[in-house]
């Protein structure tokens, strides 16, 4: 960087729902997304916050970290300021460091940056508007006032999710060592295992979870013959436990339950309820440090829309105030009639008329897998379609057609057009024909014709001709007579 120019980097980090960090223990940190300061030799940085204290349990620790950044300078000297901001972006607490030398993986900062009671209690409204803590780091490497100011924005969101799983185990007295049941959703999965060799051993095994989860608690309840719930196990997993990606959880003595069958096993049926509470952490970053402009002017794109989408997604994930259920053969999805009615004319008719689904408080879905229903609901709540894969795109297309969600159908159609291969083109052609999707059908036909030398000799094409002779003939006629318009 030229001597006449000094650059300053301001990294602003919002931590939403920070009160959900109660599960953190002393010396445990929250780490921001990393950012790269191009004008400071391309070095990579992040922030660490210790809400429950680092060296003092009554203070909040706040640090600047230089991360591993490859072939960058071994050491770099910088000045930095760390600040807490209010809802208007004004500083409510700031501390400045003298020039400091940072090597890779070095950390500098303040173990007693601020008092926990001040931030979380006495001045909570000032520090934590809407339960969001906004922190800021300003970083530069010249004594004179920087000429260029560059801004980087990041956000970390903590969410509490709760799952209720009710299971009934029939003919418990005749069970052998076996895997009894499996539960799986978008965040967590586990198996219920019975070991005949150890009559006391009934446990949840193979508990796997999404990487975004930072805390898991599991409570198991057994239902007696009167419908009363009795605690039969409780387990908490903190971040240090979650490094093990395969957890297990032993339940209360099965032997005791077997010896008291009249109470716990009416009709030889054992009934459980499992309650999983999790804290999920997700982060995102606005890579705006290439822009040279004033802070808070057009950098964060549609923040209110982002917050709205996050809130609606949270309502779905947390099953808050739901008033009906979509039920597949293996899972129930608590949902909101208003959301589904707004997104789908089919659901609107169900819930606004005297139909069976409205009266029963349940919509039975027997023709689609759980994952397809979950993806449809996630789209209806958030209007986003992330991580779509070929394996599920056709089913998502079908469910969008069934429940009349045109935007979802259009998105799936576009995805299929952009991902045509020899292995799936025939299936896409049949799908398009079944649903009268002219554009998708033409795209599949054109793809097959463009690859005809290899395609017409493939096993996929031979199987397709056997099953759908007219569709195959249409493609071959278009190949032979490309100028003719076919009906």
Coordinates of C-alpha atoms in Angstrom, one line a residue:
X1 CA 0.0 0.0 0.0
X2 CA 1.3 3.5 -0.9
X3 CA 2.7 5.6 2.0
X4 CA 0.4 8.5 1.2
X5 CA -2.7 6.4 1.7
X6 CA -3.8 4.7 4.9
X7 CA -6.7 2.3 4.9
X8 CA -9.1 1.6 7.8
X9 CA -11.3 -1.5 8.1
X10 CA -14.5 -1.4 10.1
X11 CA -16.0 -4.8 10.9
X12 CA -19.5 -4.6 12.3
X13 CA -20.9 -7.9 13.8
X14 CA -24.5 -8.3 15.0
X15 CA -25.3 -11.2 17.3
X16 CA -29.0 -11.8 17.3
X17 CA -30.9 -13.5 20.2
X18 CA -27.8 -13.3 22.3
X19 CA -29.9 -14.3 25.4
X20 CA -30.0 -17.8 23.9
X21 CA -26.3 -18.1 24.7
X22 CA -27.1 -19.0 28.3
X23 CA -25.8 -22.5 27.6
X24 CA -22.3 -21.1 27.2
X25 CA -20.0 -21.6 30.2
X26 CA -17.2 -19.5 31.5
X27 CA -14.2 -19.4 29.1
X28 CA -16.4 -20.5 26.1
X29 CA -16.5 -18.1 23.2
X30 CA -18.6 -17.0 20.3
X31 CA -16.4 -16.4 17.2
X32 CA -17.4 -14.1 14.3
X33 CA -17.2 -15.0 10.6
X34 CA -13.7 -14.2 9.4
X35 CA -12.9 -11.2 7.2
X36 CA -9.9 -10.3 4.9
X37 CA -8.3 -6.9 5.0
X38 CA -6.9 -6.6 1.5
X39 CA -5.1 -3.3 2.3
X40 CA -3.4 -4.9 5.3
X41 CA -1.4 -7.4 3.2
X42 CA -4.5 -9.6 2.7
X43 CA -4.5 -10.7 6.3
X44 CA -7.4 -12.6 7.7
X45 CA -9.2 -11.7 11.0
X46 CA -12.1 -12.5 13.3
X47 CA -13.5 -11.5 16.6
X48 CA -14.1 -13.5 19.8
X49 CA -16.7 -12.7 22.5
X50 CA -16.9 -14.3 25.9
X51 CA -20.4 -13.5 27.2
X52 CA -19.9 -15.5 30.4
X53 CA -16.3 -14.3 31.0
X54 CA -12.8 -15.3 30.0
X55 CA -10.7 -14.7 33.1
X56 CA -13.4 -13.1 35.2
X57 CA -16.9 -14.6 35.6
X58 CA -18.5 -11.2 36.0
X59 CA -17.0 -9.6 32.9
X60 CA -17.3 -9.9 29.2
X61 CA -14.2 -10.7 27.2
X62 CA -13.7 -9.2 23.8
X63 CA -10.7 -10.1 21.4
X64 CA -9.3 -9.5 18.0
X65 CA -7.9 -12.7 16.3
X66 CA -5.5 -13.0 13.4
X67 CA -6.3 -16.2 11.6
X68 CA -4.1 -18.5 9.6
X69 CA -3.8 -16.9 6.2
X70 CA -1.2 -18.8 4.2
X71 CA 1.8 -17.0 2.7
X72 CA 1.0 -13.6 4.2
X73 CA 3.6 -11.7 6.3
X74 CA 4.7 -13.5 9.4
X75 CA 3.9 -10.5 11.6
X76 CA 1.9 -7.3 11.0
X77 CA 1.6 -4.2 13.2
X78 CA -1.8 -2.7 13.5
X79 CA -3.9 -0.3 15.6
X80 CA -7.4 -1.4 16.6
X81 CA -10.5 -0.3 18.5
X82 CA -13.2 -2.6 19.9
X83 CA -16.7 -1.1 20.5
X84 CA -20.3 -2.0 21.5
X85 CA -22.9 0.0 19.6
X86 CA -26.5 0.9 20.3
X87 CA -29.5 0.5 17.9
X88 CA -28.5 3.6 16.0
X89 CA -24.9 2.5 15.5
X90 CA -23.6 4.9 18.1
X91 CA -20.8 3.8 20.4
X92 CA -21.8 3.0 24.0
X93 CA -18.5 1.4 25.0
X94 CA -15.1 1.6 23.2
X95 CA -11.6 0.6 24.1
X96 CA -8.5 1.4 21.9
X97 CA -5.3 -0.5 21.7
X98 CA -1.8 0.8 21.1
X99 CA 0.1 -0.5 18.1
X100 CA 0.2 -4.3 18.4
X101 CA 2.1 -6.9 16.5
X102 CA 0.0 -9.9 15.3
X103 CA 1.4 -13.2 14.0
X104 CA -0.9 -15.9 12.6
X105 CA -3.2 -17.3 15.3
X106 CA -2.4 -14.4 17.7
X107 CA -5.2 -13.0 19.9
X108 CA -5.2 -9.5 21.5
X109 CA -8.0 -7.8 23.4
X110 CA -9.6 -7.2 26.7
X111 CA -10.5 -10.0 29.2
X112 CA -12.6 -7.5 31.2
X113 CA -14.0 -5.4 28.4
X114 CA -17.3 -4.7 30.1
X115 CA -19.4 -5.8 33.0
X116 CA -22.0 -8.5 32.4
X117 CA -24.5 -6.9 34.7
X118 CA -24.3 -3.6 32.8
X119 CA -24.8 -5.2 29.4
X120 CA -27.4 -7.8 30.3
X121 CA -29.3 -6.1 33.1
X122 CA -28.9 -2.5 34.1
X123 CA -28.4 -1.0 30.6
X124 CA -29.9 -3.9 28.6
X125 CA -32.2 -1.7 26.5
X126 CA -29.2 0.4 25.4
X127 CA -26.8 -2.5 24.7
X128 CA -29.2 -5.2 23.6
X129 CA -32.1 -3.7 21.5
X130 CA -34.3 -6.5 20.3
X131 CA -31.9 -8.9 22.1
X132 CA -29.2 -8.1 19.6
X133 CA -25.6 -7.1 20.6
X134 CA -23.8 -5.1 17.9
X135 CA -20.0 -5.1 18.2
X136 CA -17.5 -3.3 16.1
X137 CA -13.8 -3.6 15.4
X138 CA -11.9 -0.8 13.6
X139 CA -8.5 -1.8 12.3
X140 CA -5.7 0.2 10.6
X141 CA -1.9 0.3 10.4
X142 CA -0.9 4.0 10.1
X143 CA -0.5 6.6 12.8
X144 CA -2.1 9.3 10.6
X145 CA -5.8 9.4 9.9
X146 CA -6.8 6.8 7.3
X147 CA -7.8 8.2 3.9
X148 CA -9.9 5.2 2.8
X149 CA -12.6 3.6 5.0
X150 CA -13.9 0.1 4.1
X151 CA -16.8 -1.6 5.8
X152 CA -17.6 -5.3 6.4
X153 CA -20.8 -6.6 7.9
X154 CA -21.6 -9.9 9.5
X155 CA -24.5 -11.5 11.4
X156 CA -24.7 -14.5 13.7
X157 CA -28.2 -15.7 14.7
X158 CA -28.9 -18.1 17.6
X159 CA -32.2 -20.0 17.5
X160 CA -33.9 -22.3 20.0
X161 CA -35.6 -25.2 18.4
X162 CA -37.8 -27.8 20.2
X163 CA -38.8 -31.2 18.9
X164 CA -41.5 -33.5 20.4
X165 CA -41.5 -37.1 19.3
X166 CA -44.1 -39.6 20.6
X167 CA -43.4 -43.3 20.1
X168 CA -45.4 -46.4 21.0
X169 CA -43.6 -49.7 21.1
X170 CA -46.0 -52.6 20.5
X171 CA -45.5 -56.1 22.0
X172 CA -42.5 -55.0 24.1
X173 CA -42.5 -58.3 25.9
X174 CA -41.6 -60.2 22.8
X175 CA -38.9 -57.9 21.5
X176 CA -35.5 -59.2 20.4
X177 CA -32.3 -57.2 20.1
X178 CA -33.2 -54.8 17.4
X179 CA -33.4 -51.3 16.0
X180 CA -36.9 -50.4 16.9
X181 CA -37.5 -46.9 15.4
X182 CA -35.7 -44.1 13.7
X183 CA -36.4 -40.3 13.9
X184 CA -35.0 -37.8 11.4
X185 CA -35.6 -34.2 10.6
X186 CA -33.6 -31.4 9.1
X187 CA -31.6 -30.9 12.3
X188 CA -31.3 -34.1 14.2
X189 CA -31.7 -37.9 13.9
X190 CA -31.5 -40.9 16.2
X191 CA -32.4 -44.6 16.6
X192 CA -34.2 -46.3 19.5
X193 CA -32.3 -49.5 20.3
X194 CA -33.3 -52.5 22.5
X195 CA -30.6 -54.9 23.7
X196 CA -32.0 -58.3 24.6
X197 CA -28.8 -59.3 26.3
X198 CA -29.0 -56.3 28.7
X199 CA -32.6 -56.0 29.8
X200 CA -31.9 -52.7 31.4
X201 CA -30.7 -51.2 28.1
X202 CA -33.1 -49.3 26.1
X203 CA -31.4 -46.3 24.6
X204 CA -31.2 -43.7 21.9
X205 CA -28.2 -44.4 19.8
X206 CA -26.5 -42.9 16.7
X207 CA -27.7 -39.4 17.6
X208 CA -26.4 -37.3 14.7
X209 CA -27.0 -33.6 14.2
X210 CA -26.5 -30.6 12.0
X211 CA -23.2 -28.8 12.4
X212 CA -25.0 -25.6 13.2
X213 CA -26.2 -27.0 16.6
X214 CA -24.2 -25.8 19.5
X215 CA -26.3 -27.2 22.4
X216 CA -28.6 -30.2 22.7
X217 CA -30.8 -31.4 25.6
X218 CA -32.9 -34.5 25.5
X219 CA -35.6 -35.4 28.0
X220 CA -37.4 -38.7 27.8
X221 CA -40.8 -39.3 29.4
X222 CA -42.7 -42.6 29.8
X223 CA -46.5 -42.5 29.8
X224 CA -48.2 -44.7 32.3
X225 CA -51.6 -46.4 32.1
X226 CA -53.3 -43.2 33.3
X227 CA -51.6 -41.0 30.7
X228 CA -49.3 -39.4 33.3
X229 CA -45.8 -38.6 32.2
X230 CA -42.8 -39.8 34.3
X231 CA -39.2 -38.7 33.7
X232 CA -37.1 -41.6 32.5
X233 CA -33.9 -39.8 31.4
X234 CA -32.3 -36.4 30.8
X235 CA -29.1 -35.6 29.0
X236 CA -27.4 -32.3 28.1
X237 CA -24.7 -32.0 25.4
X238 CA -22.5 -28.9 25.4
X239 CA -20.2 -27.8 22.6
X240 CA -17.3 -30.0 23.8
X241 CA -19.6 -33.0 23.7
X242 CA -20.7 -32.2 20.1
X243 CA -17.3 -32.8 18.7
X244 CA -18.3 -36.4 18.9
X245 CA -20.7 -36.7 15.9
X246 CA -22.3 -39.9 17.2
X247 CA -23.9 -39.6 20.6
X248 CA -26.0 -42.1 22.7
X249 CA -28.4 -41.7 25.6
X250 CA -29.5 -44.5 28.0
X251 CA -33.0 -44.4 29.2
X252 CA -34.4 -45.4 32.7
X253 CA -34.4 -49.0 33.7
X254 CA -36.5 -51.1 31.3
X255 CA -36.4 -53.9 33.8
X256 CA -38.3 -51.8 36.3
X257 CA -41.0 -51.0 33.7
X258 CA -41.3 -54.7 32.7
X259 CA -41.8 -55.6 36.4
X260 CA -44.6 -53.1 36.7
X261 CA -46.5 -53.9 33.5
X262 CA -49.9 -52.9 34.6
X263 CA -48.6 -49.4 35.1
X264 CA -46.1 -48.9 32.2
X265 CA -47.2 -51.6 29.7
X266 CA -50.9 -51.6 29.3
X267 CA -51.8 -54.0 26.5
X268 CA -48.1 -54.8 26.2
X269 CA -47.5 -51.3 24.7
X270 CA -44.7 -49.0 26.0
X271 CA -45.3 -45.3 25.2
X272 CA -42.6 -42.7 25.2
X273 CA -42.3 -38.9 24.6
X274 CA -39.0 -37.4 23.7
X275 CA -38.3 -33.7 23.9
X276 CA -35.2 -32.3 22.2
X277 CA -34.2 -28.7 22.7
X278 CA -31.4 -27.4 20.6
X279 CA -29.6 -24.1 20.1
X280 CA -28.7 -23.4 16.5
X281 CA -26.1 -20.9 15.4
X282 CA -25.9 -19.6 11.8
X283 CA -23.7 -16.9 10.4
X284 CA -23.6 -14.8 7.3
X285 CA -21.4 -12.0 6.0
X286 CA -21.9 -9.0 3.7
X287 CA -18.7 -8.8 1.6
X288 CA -18.9 -5.1 1.2
X289 CA -15.3 -4.2 2.0
X290 CA -14.6 -3.6 -1.7
X291 CA -16.8 -0.5 -1.5
X292 CA -15.5 2.9 -0.4
X293 CA -18.5 4.6 1.1
X294 CA -20.0 5.9 4.3
X295 CA -21.2 3.4 6.8
X296 CA -24.8 2.2 6.8
X297 CA -25.5 3.6 3.3
X298 CA -26.8 0.8 1.0
X299 CA -24.5 -1.9 2.3
X300 CA -26.9 -4.3 3.9
X301 CA -29.4 -5.5 1.3
X302 CA -33.1 -5.6 2.5
X303 CA -32.3 -6.3 6.2
X304 CA -36.0 -6.1 7.1
X305 CA -36.9 -8.8 4.5
X306 CA -34.1 -11.0 5.8
X307 CA -35.4 -10.7 9.3
X308 CA -38.9 -11.4 8.2
X309 CA -37.8 -14.6 6.4
X310 CA -35.7 -15.7 9.4
X311 CA -38.7 -15.1 11.7
X312 CA -41.1 -17.1 9.5
X313 CA -38.6 -19.9 9.2
X314 CA -38.2 -19.9 13.0
X315 CA -42.0 -20.1 13.4
X316 CA -41.9 -23.2 11.2
X317 CA -38.9 -24.8 12.8
X318 CA -40.1 -24.1 16.4
X319 CA -43.7 -25.0 15.6
X320 CA -44.9 -21.8 17.3
X321 CA -48.7 -21.3 17.5
X322 CA -49.5 -23.9 14.9
X323 CA -53.1 -24.8 14.2
X324 CA -53.0 -27.8 11.9
X325 CA -50.8 -30.7 10.9
X326 CA -49.6 -32.2 7.7
X327 CA -49.2 -35.9 8.3
X328 CA -47.2 -38.4 6.3
X329 CA -47.0 -42.2 7.1
X330 CA -43.9 -41.5 9.2
X331 CA -44.0 -37.9 10.4
X332 CA -46.1 -35.0 11.4
X333 CA -45.4 -31.4 10.4
X334 CA -47.1 -28.8 12.6
X335 CA -48.0 -25.8 10.4
X336 CA -50.0 -22.6 10.2
X337 CA -53.2 -22.5 8.1
X338 CA -52.7 -18.8 7.3
X339 CA -49.2 -19.3 5.8
X340 CA -50.3 -22.3 3.7
X341 CA -53.5 -20.6 2.6
X342 CA -51.6 -17.5 1.4
X343 CA -49.2 -19.6 -0.6
X344 CA -51.5 -22.3 -2.1
X345 CA -55.0 -22.1 -3.5
X346 CA -55.4 -25.8 -2.7
X347 CA -54.7 -25.4 1.0
X348 CA -56.8 -22.2 1.0
X349 CA -59.8 -24.2 -0.2
X350 CA -59.2 -26.9 2.4
X351 CA -59.0 -24.5 5.3
X352 CA -61.8 -22.1 4.3
X353 CA -64.5 -24.7 3.5
X354 CA -66.2 -27.5 5.3
X355 CA -63.7 -30.1 4.1
X356 CA -62.5 -33.1 6.0
X357 CA -59.0 -31.7 6.4
X358 CA -60.3 -28.6 8.1
X359 CA -62.6 -30.4 10.4
X360 CA -60.0 -33.0 11.5
X361 CA -57.2 -30.6 12.0
X362 CA -54.9 -32.8 9.9
X363 CA -54.0 -33.1 6.2
X364 CA -53.0 -36.6 5.2
X365 CA -50.1 -36.8 2.7
X366 CA -49.4 -40.4 1.7
X367 CA -47.9 -39.9 -1.8
X368 CA -44.7 -38.0 -0.9
X369 CA -41.7 -38.6 1.3
X370 CA -41.0 -36.6 4.5
X371 CA -38.1 -34.7 2.9
X372 CA -40.3 -33.6 0.0
X373 CA -43.0 -32.3 2.3
X374 CA -40.4 -30.6 4.5
X375 CA -38.8 -28.8 1.4
X376 CA -42.2 -27.7 0.2
X377 CA -43.0 -26.2 3.6
X378 CA -39.6 -24.6 3.9
X379 CA -40.2 -22.9 0.6
X380 CA -43.7 -21.8 1.5
X381 CA -42.4 -20.1 4.7
X382 CA -39.2 -18.6 3.3
X383 CA -39.6 -18.4 -0.5
X384 CA -36.1 -19.9 -0.8
X385 CA -34.9 -23.1 -2.4
X386 CA -31.5 -24.0 -1.1
X387 CA -29.3 -27.1 -1.8
X388 CA -31.8 -28.6 -4.2
X389 CA -30.5 -31.9 -5.6
X390 CA -31.4 -33.9 -8.7
X391 CA -32.7 -36.8 -6.6
X392 CA -35.5 -34.7 -5.1
X393 CA -36.2 -32.1 -7.7
X394 CA -38.8 -34.1 -9.6
X395 CA -40.8 -35.0 -6.5
X396 CA -40.7 -31.3 -5.4
X397 CA -42.0 -30.4 -8.8
X398 CA -44.9 -32.9 -8.4
X399 CA -45.9 -31.7 -5.0
X400 CA -45.8 -28.1 -6.2
X401 CA -48.1 -29.1 -9.0
X402 CA -50.5 -31.0 -6.7
X403 CA -50.8 -28.1 -4.2
X404 CA -50.7 -25.4 -6.9
X405 CA -47.6 -23.5 -5.9
X406 CA -46.6 -22.0 -9.3
X407 CA -43.4 -20.2 -8.1
X408 CA -42.1 -23.5 -6.6
X409 CA -43.0 -25.4 -9.7
X410 CA -41.3 -22.8 -11.9
X411 CA -38.1 -23.0 -9.8
X412 CA -38.0 -26.8 -10.0
X413 CA -38.6 -26.7 -13.7
X414 CA -35.8 -24.2 -14.2
X415 CA -33.5 -26.4 -12.1
X416 CA -34.3 -29.5 -14.1
X417 CA -33.7 -27.6 -17.4
X418 CA -30.3 -26.6 -16.1
X419 CA -29.4 -30.1 -14.9
X420 CA -30.2 -32.4 -17.8
X421 CA -28.0 -35.5 -18.2
X422 CA -28.2 -38.8 -20.0
X423 CA -29.2 -40.5 -16.7
X424 CA -32.3 -38.2 -16.1
X425 CA -33.3 -36.7 -19.4
X426 CA -35.9 -39.4 -20.2
X427 CA -37.4 -39.1 -16.7
X428 CA -37.7 -35.3 -17.1
X429 CA -39.3 -35.7 -20.5
X430 CA -41.9 -38.0 -19.0
X431 CA -42.5 -35.7 -16.1
X432 CA -43.0 -32.7 -18.4
X433 CA -45.4 -34.7 -20.6
X434 CA -47.5 -35.9 -17.5
X435 CA -47.9 -32.3 -16.3
X436 CA -48.3 -30.5 -19.6
X437 CA -45.1 -28.4 -19.0
X438 CA -44.4 -27.4 -22.6
X439 CA -41.1 -25.5 -21.9
X440 CA -39.7 -28.3 -19.9
X441 CA -40.7 -30.9 -22.4
X442 CA -39.0 -29.0 -25.3
X443 CA -35.9 -28.6 -23.2
X444 CA -35.7 -32.3 -22.5
X445 CA -36.3 -33.1 -26.2
X446 CA -33.7 -30.7 -27.4
X447 CA -31.1 -32.2 -24.9
X448 CA -31.8 -35.7 -26.1
X449 CA -31.5 -34.7 -29.8
X450 CA -28.3 -32.8 -29.1
X451 CA -26.8 -36.0 -27.6
X452 CA -28.5 -38.4 -30.0
X453 CA -25.4 -40.2 -31.3
X454 CA -24.7 -41.5 -27.8
X455 CA -28.2 -41.3 -26.4
X456 CA -30.0 -43.5 -28.9
X457 CA -27.6 -46.3 -28.3
X458 CA -27.9 -46.1 -24.5
X459 CA -29.8 -48.5 -22.1
X460 CA -31.7 -45.5 -20.8
X461 CA -33.2 -44.8 -24.2
X462 CA -33.9 -48.5 -24.9
X463 CA -35.8 -48.7 -21.6
X464 CA -37.6 -45.4 -22.3
X465 CA -38.8 -46.6 -25.7
X466 CA -40.2 -49.8 -24.2
X467 CA -42.2 -47.9 -21.6
X468 CA -43.2 -44.7 -23.5
X469 CA -43.1 -45.5 -27.2
X470 CA -45.0 -42.4 -28.4
X471 CA -42.8 -39.9 -26.5
X472 CA -39.7 -41.7 -27.9
X473 CA -41.2 -41.6 -31.4
X474 CA -41.9 -37.8 -31.1
X475 CA -38.2 -37.2 -30.2
X476 CA -36.9 -39.3 -33.1
X477 CA -39.3 -37.5 -35.6
X478 CA -38.0 -34.1 -34.4
X479 CA -34.5 -35.4 -35.0
X480 CA -35.3 -36.6 -38.5
X481 CA -37.5 -33.6 -39.5
X482 CA -36.2 -30.7 -37.4
X483 CA -38.1 -28.0 -39.5
X484 CA -41.5 -29.5 -39.1
X485 CA -43.9 -28.2 -36.3
X486 CA -45.2 -31.2 -34.4
X487 CA -48.4 -31.1 -32.3

